[in-house]
Tab-separated table of C-alpha atoms in Angstrom:
chain	number	residue	atom	x	y	z
A	1	MET	CA	26.040	38.277	-11.936
A	2	THR	CA	23.695	41.065	-12.987
A	3	THR	CA	20.435	39.073	-13.049
A	4	ALA	CA	18.175	39.867	-10.089
A	5	LEU	CA	18.073	36.957	-7.678
A	6	PRO	CA	14.821	35.589	-6.224
A	7	GLU	CA	13.962	37.020	-2.819
A	8	LEU	CA	13.557	33.554	-1.292
A	9	TRP	CA	17.108	32.733	-2.389
A	10	THR	CA	18.627	35.887	-0.926
A	11	ASP	CA	16.720	35.418	2.359
A	12	TRP	CA	17.854	31.784	2.596
A	13	CYS	CA	21.463	32.714	1.823
A	14	SER	CA	21.357	35.311	4.608
A	15	VAL	CA	20.052	32.800	7.160
A	16	ALA	CA	22.253	29.891	5.991
A	17	GLY	CA	25.389	32.008	5.705
A	18	VAL	CA	25.832	31.162	2.015
A	19	PRO	CA	27.176	33.758	-0.481
A	20	GLU	CA	24.390	34.815	-2.843
A	21	LYS	CA	26.617	34.297	-5.870
A	22	ARG	CA	27.292	30.659	-5.025
A	23	VAL	CA	24.708	29.252	-7.446
A	24	ASP	CA	25.773	25.665	-8.121
A	25	GLU	CA	24.062	22.260	-8.056
A	26	ALA	CA	25.261	21.314	-4.560
A	27	THR	CA	24.019	24.590	-3.060
A	28	LEU	CA	20.729	24.437	-4.985
A	29	SER	CA	20.138	20.916	-3.696
A	30	LEU	CA	20.574	22.149	-0.087
A	31	PHE	CA	18.381	25.181	-0.822
A	32	SER	CA	15.704	22.866	-2.247
A	33	ARG	CA	15.610	20.680	0.868
A	34	GLN	CA	15.594	23.525	3.385
A	35	ALA	CA	13.489	26.242	1.696
A	36	SER	CA	11.103	24.166	-0.486
A	37	PRO	CA	11.196	26.680	-3.364
A	38	SER	CA	8.805	26.565	-6.300
A	39	ARG	CA	9.943	25.046	-9.570
A	40	ALA	CA	9.852	28.515	-11.127
A	41	VAL	CA	12.383	29.788	-8.580
A	42	LEU	CA	14.646	26.772	-9.125
A	43	ALA	CA	14.431	27.162	-12.895
A	44	ARG	CA	15.346	30.824	-12.605
A	45	LEU	CA	18.406	30.005	-10.503
A	46	ARG	CA	19.492	27.143	-12.761
A	47	ARG	CA	19.452	29.450	-15.760
A	48	LEU	CA	22.324	31.276	-14.057
A	49	ILE	CA	24.331	28.029	-14.272
A	50	ALA	CA	23.168	26.930	-17.714
A	51	PRO	CA	21.557	29.652	-19.860
A	52	GLU	CA	18.473	28.737	-21.892
A	53	HIS	CA	20.485	28.584	-25.106
A	54	ALA	CA	22.754	25.872	-23.676
A	55	VAL	CA	22.303	22.491	-25.352
A	56	ALA	CA	21.134	19.757	-22.948
A	57	PRO	CA	22.418	21.471	-19.761
A	58	ALA	CA	21.383	18.543	-17.535
A	59	TRP	CA	23.230	15.865	-19.525
A	60	PRO	CA	26.555	14.795	-17.909
A	61	ARG	CA	29.200	17.146	-19.299
A	62	THR	CA	31.798	14.455	-19.959
A	63	HIS	CA	29.447	12.684	-22.385
A	64	ARG	CA	28.029	15.642	-24.336
A	65	ASP	CA	30.482	15.136	-27.191
A	66	ASP	CA	29.738	11.411	-27.499
A	67	PRO	CA	26.780	11.092	-29.919
A	68	GLU	CA	26.362	7.401	-29.039
A	69	SER	CA	26.188	7.952	-25.282
A	70	LEU	CA	22.388	7.762	-24.983
A	71	ARG	CA	22.095	4.607	-27.074
A	72	ARG	CA	25.002	3.103	-25.152
A	73	LEU	CA	23.240	3.906	-21.879
A	74	VAL	CA	20.037	2.256	-23.097
A	75	ARG	CA	21.928	-0.863	-24.140
A	76	CYS	CA	23.917	-1.042	-20.895
A	77	THR	CA	20.838	-0.558	-18.700
A	78	THR	CA	18.812	-3.051	-20.736
A	79	VAL	CA	21.237	-5.757	-19.607
A	80	MET	CA	20.224	-5.016	-16.005
A	81	VAL	CA	16.515	-4.781	-16.862
A	82	GLN	CA	16.661	-8.176	-18.571
A	83	ASP	CA	18.615	-9.844	-15.753
A	84	PRO	CA	16.196	-12.238	-13.956
A	85	SER	CA	17.883	-11.460	-10.614
A	86	THR	CA	17.101	-7.722	-10.831
A	87	HIS	CA	14.532	-6.789	-8.172
A	88	TRP	CA	11.260	-5.605	-9.674
A	89	VAL	CA	11.376	-2.211	-7.918
A	90	LEU	CA	14.893	-1.588	-9.238
A	91	ARG	CA	13.639	-2.587	-12.696
A	92	LEU	CA	10.983	0.148	-12.460
A	93	ARG	CA	13.587	2.706	-11.393
A	94	LEU	CA	15.915	1.700	-14.210
A	95	ARG	CA	13.124	2.245	-16.730
A	96	ARG	CA	12.466	5.653	-15.182
A	97	MET	CA	16.181	6.462	-15.352
A	98	LEU	CA	16.219	5.729	-19.090
A	99	PHE	CA	13.131	7.879	-19.620
A	100	ALA	CA	14.769	10.751	-17.725
A	101	ALA	CA	17.931	10.260	-19.784
A	102	VAL	CA	15.977	10.603	-23.025
A	103	LEU	CA	14.407	13.834	-21.751
A	104	ILE	CA	17.747	15.467	-20.932
A	105	ALA	CA	20.095	13.991	-23.563
A	106	PRO	CA	21.188	16.257	-26.440
A	107	PRO	CA	18.974	16.134	-29.539
A	108	SER	CA	22.037	15.054	-31.540
A	109	HIS	CA	22.173	11.948	-29.316
A	110	GLY	CA	18.489	11.140	-29.779
A	111	GLY	CA	17.199	12.978	-26.690
A	112	LEU	CA	15.080	16.078	-26.134
A	113	GLY	CA	17.685	18.325	-24.493
A	114	LEU	CA	15.460	19.493	-21.618
A	115	ASP	CA	16.899	21.081	-18.495
A	116	ARG	CA	15.984	19.745	-15.051
A	117	ALA	CA	13.092	22.137	-14.490
A	118	ARG	CA	11.471	21.426	-17.862
A	119	ALA	CA	11.923	17.677	-17.442
A	120	LEU	CA	10.184	17.753	-14.056
A	121	ALA	CA	7.425	20.043	-15.331
A	122	LEU	CA	6.713	17.925	-18.428
A	123	ARG	CA	3.085	16.873	-18.779
A	124	PRO	CA	1.384	14.386	-21.132
A	125	ASP	CA	0.443	17.002	-23.724
A	126	GLY	CA	4.067	18.141	-23.899
A	127	MET	CA	5.287	14.550	-24.080
A	128	ARG	CA	2.895	13.798	-26.917
A	129	ARG	CA	4.149	16.864	-28.803
A	130	LEU	CA	7.847	16.091	-28.272
A	131	ARG	CA	7.705	12.320	-28.685
A	132	PRO	CA	8.238	12.301	-32.494
A	133	ARG	CA	11.623	13.998	-31.953
A	134	ILE	CA	13.029	11.113	-29.898
A	135	GLY	CA	15.795	9.158	-31.587
A	136	VAL	CA	15.705	5.509	-32.581
A	137	ALA	CA	18.381	2.840	-32.970
A	138	ASP	CA	18.787	-0.094	-35.300
A	139	GLU	CA	18.261	-2.630	-32.528
A	140	PRO	CA	15.510	-2.425	-29.882
A	141	ARG	CA	17.844	-2.952	-26.925
A	142	SER	CA	19.634	0.329	-27.753
A	143	CYS	CA	16.590	2.320	-28.853
A	144	PRO	CA	15.672	5.494	-26.903
A	145	ALA	CA	12.137	5.506	-28.339
A	146	CYS	CA	11.592	1.936	-27.103
A	147	ALA	CA	12.849	2.895	-23.630
A	148	VAL	CA	10.286	5.721	-23.549
A	149	TRP	CA	7.520	3.320	-24.629
A	150	SER	CA	8.355	1.007	-21.711
A	151	TRP	CA	8.218	3.793	-19.096
A	152	LEU	CA	4.934	5.147	-20.470
A	153	ASP	CA	3.615	1.605	-20.051
A	154	VAL	CA	4.605	1.751	-16.358
A	155	ILE	CA	3.003	5.098	-15.506
A	156	GLY	CA	-0.046	4.325	-17.648
A	157	THR	CA	-0.548	1.040	-15.812
A	158	ASN	CA	-0.029	2.797	-12.484
A	159	ASN	CA	-2.611	5.436	-13.369
A	160	GLY	CA	-5.319	3.092	-14.597
A	161	TRP	CA	-4.806	-0.196	-12.761
A	162	SER	CA	-3.810	-1.537	-9.345
A	163	HIS	CA	-0.483	-1.664	-7.537
A	164	GLY	CA	-0.528	-5.404	-8.227
A	165	ALA	CA	-0.570	-4.695	-11.955
A	166	VAL	CA	2.416	-2.372	-11.572
A	167	ARG	CA	4.236	-5.044	-9.578
A	168	ALA	CA	3.534	-7.616	-12.296
A	169	LEU	CA	4.876	-5.179	-14.875
A	170	GLY	CA	7.978	-4.634	-12.746
A	171	HIS	CA	8.643	-8.377	-12.788
A	172	ARG	CA	8.248	-8.505	-16.560
A	173	ARG	CA	11.264	-8.310	-18.823
A	174	ASP	CA	11.199	-7.136	-22.425
A	175	GLU	CA	10.428	-9.777	-24.988
A	176	GLU	CA	13.439	-10.566	-27.108
A	177	GLY	CA	12.687	-10.036	-30.762
A	178	TRP	CA	13.282	-7.965	-33.836
A	179	GLU	CA	10.319	-5.636	-33.541
A	180	HIS	CA	10.709	-2.246	-31.919
A	181	ARG	CA	8.269	-1.611	-29.064
A	182	HIS	CA	7.831	2.031	-30.043
A	183	LEU	CA	6.257	0.912	-33.325
A	184	LEU	CA	3.461	-0.816	-31.391
A	185	PRO	CA	0.391	0.961	-29.972
A	186	ASP	CA	0.913	2.177	-26.406
A	187	ALA	CA	0.193	-0.707	-24.055
A	188	SER	CA	-1.208	1.651	-21.402
A	189	PRO	CA	-2.588	4.841	-23.001
A	190	ASP	CA	-3.680	6.022	-19.538
A	191	TRP	CA	-0.289	7.736	-19.342
A	192	LEU	CA	-2.047	10.581	-21.135
A	193	LEU	CA	-4.011	11.165	-17.912
A	194	CYS	CA	-0.973	11.271	-15.616
A	195	VAL	CA	0.065	14.370	-13.676
A	196	GLY	CA	3.828	13.889	-13.488
A	197	MET	CA	5.943	12.070	-16.058
A	198	LEU	CA	8.851	11.505	-13.633
A	199	PRO	CA	7.177	10.378	-10.391
A	200	ALA	CA	8.890	9.074	-7.290
A	201	VAL	CA	9.073	5.291	-6.818
A	202	ASP	CA	9.349	4.279	-3.167
A	203	ARG	CA	11.067	1.196	-1.750
A	204	TRP	CA	7.883	-0.864	-2.022
A	205	GLY	CA	7.320	0.029	-5.654
A	206	TRP	CA	4.515	2.553	-5.140
A	207	VAL	CA	4.574	5.095	-7.968
A	208	ASP	CA	3.368	8.614	-7.070
A	209	ILE	CA	0.397	9.496	-9.294
A	210	TYR	CA	0.079	13.114	-8.145
A	211	SER	CA	3.411	14.801	-8.860
A	212	SER	CA	6.926	14.512	-10.252
A	213	MET	CA	9.907	13.578	-8.122
A	214	HIS	CA	11.831	16.166	-6.101
A	215	PRO	CA	14.589	18.040	-7.986
A	216	SER	CA	17.249	16.536	-5.720
A	217	SER	CA	15.966	13.061	-6.609
A	218	LEU	CA	16.332	13.845	-10.302
A	219	SER	CA	19.915	14.921	-9.621
A	220	THR	CA	20.491	11.500	-8.049
A	221	VAL	CA	19.054	9.779	-11.118
A	222	ILE	CA	21.365	11.850	-13.329
A	223	SER	CA	24.303	10.777	-11.147
A	224	ALA	CA	23.320	7.151	-11.730
A	225	THR	CA	23.208	7.869	-15.465
A	226	ASP	CA	26.720	9.303	-15.338
A	227	LEU	CA	27.953	6.252	-13.431
A	228	MET	CA	26.463	3.866	-15.973
A	229	LEU	CA	28.131	5.720	-18.833
A	230	LYS	CA	31.508	5.808	-17.066
A	231	CYS	CA	31.419	2.043	-16.611
A	232	GLY	CA	31.701	1.704	-20.376
A	233	PRO	CA	29.961	-0.732	-22.707
A	234	THR	CA	28.557	-3.897	-21.184
A	235	PRO	CA	29.490	-7.129	-22.957
A	236	VAL	CA	26.395	-8.889	-24.251
A	237	PRO	CA	26.046	-11.878	-26.546
A	238	ALA	CA	25.730	-10.850	-30.173
A	239	PRO	CA	22.373	-11.803	-31.707
A	240	ALA	CA	22.132	-13.963	-34.792
A	241	PRO	CA	22.099	-11.867	-37.989
A	242	GLU	CA	18.517	-12.884	-38.758
A	243	PRO	CA	15.814	-14.952	-37.036
A	244	ARG	CA	15.866	-18.648	-37.831
A	245	PRO	CA	12.754	-20.754	-37.251
A	246	ILE	CA	14.803	-23.932	-36.994
A	247	GLY	CA	18.236	-24.533	-35.622
A	248	PRO	CA	20.163	-24.135	-32.352
A	249	ARG	CA	20.695	-20.754	-30.796
A	250	ARG	CA	24.149	-19.271	-30.514
A	251	GLU	CA	25.942	-20.732	-27.502
A	252	ILE	CA	27.653	-18.411	-25.011
A	253	SER	CA	31.031	-19.577	-23.779
A	254	ARG	CA	31.636	-19.899	-20.040
A	255	GLU	CA	34.175	-17.071	-20.170
A	256	GLU	CA	31.697	-14.829	-22.019
A	257	GLU	CA	28.949	-15.641	-19.526
A	258	GLU	CA	31.191	-14.866	-16.554
A	259	LYS	CA	32.084	-11.451	-18.023
A	260	ILE	CA	28.436	-10.611	-18.640
A	261	LEU	CA	27.302	-11.655	-15.160
A	262	ALA	CA	30.235	-9.952	-13.425
A	263	ARG	CA	29.589	-6.625	-15.161
A	264	ALA	CA	25.833	-6.879	-14.552
A	265	ASP	CA	26.381	-7.632	-10.854
A	266	GLU	CA	28.815	-4.721	-10.504
A	267	LEU	CA	26.463	-2.240	-12.150
A	268	THR	CA	23.435	-3.516	-10.237
A	269	VAL	CA	25.132	-3.020	-6.863
A	270	ARG	CA	26.492	0.438	-7.661
A	271	VAL	CA	23.360	1.824	-9.300
A	272	THR	CA	21.108	0.328	-6.605
A	273	GLU	CA	23.128	2.173	-3.943
A	274	ILE	CA	22.580	5.459	-5.770
A	275	LEU	CA	18.888	5.011	-6.547
A	276	ARG	CA	18.102	3.677	-3.072
A	277	GLU	CA	18.970	7.069	-1.543
A	278	TYR	CA	15.894	8.702	-3.067
A	279	GLY	CA	12.565	7.492	-4.437
């Protein structure tokens, strides 16, 4: 390791009894909590783990070679978002998780390939510039661009309206249909006035309007992303091939329904436990 290390890091290592060359995510998380370093210092240290030329260094390694992983994550998480039993605060956090996933996923998957530091430092002007690069999918429930639209609706509403409006939005599920949300005008353009694009969401559903979440919290969100992807595809009822104005909807068998609800319940419990640890 020939790159000069930040002085704050070397001082902390001396006090904490940690070898200076031990630059990994677990140690950086501890360093973050105890020394409160600036984002510039953290970014400099993380470049020692994942150089700037690395593609999507924050995306879970085991899924970097799966070009469908981001769309699969969106589809899997959408099942939980659409579940009426999902608590509204968890629904907000799931939307934030998908937004974070789009920021860090490889461009070949439909994401932006940002590292942790750049994702946390992203501001509205940067989001507006990068937004056209975000991938789309054939169906809205798997579409990364639609997932981004939904989260911008949340932070825009939080910035320009009341907590009650955010709560109402948290209770709202996506309308089922054939039109992609990202093709519609932004529902809450006040997101352009936000400070942080990845704010903390506390247990009562308050969304921080002044800053982005802590780096260790983003690591927790990425862990939840990895868990969702490891659980594999979630069974969902296949939609009809085209909308029909008249006629019965496709019926779901009892066995199919039980599989859907069992998987949704399992994912909800496991992801809730992860996201509950941090805002």
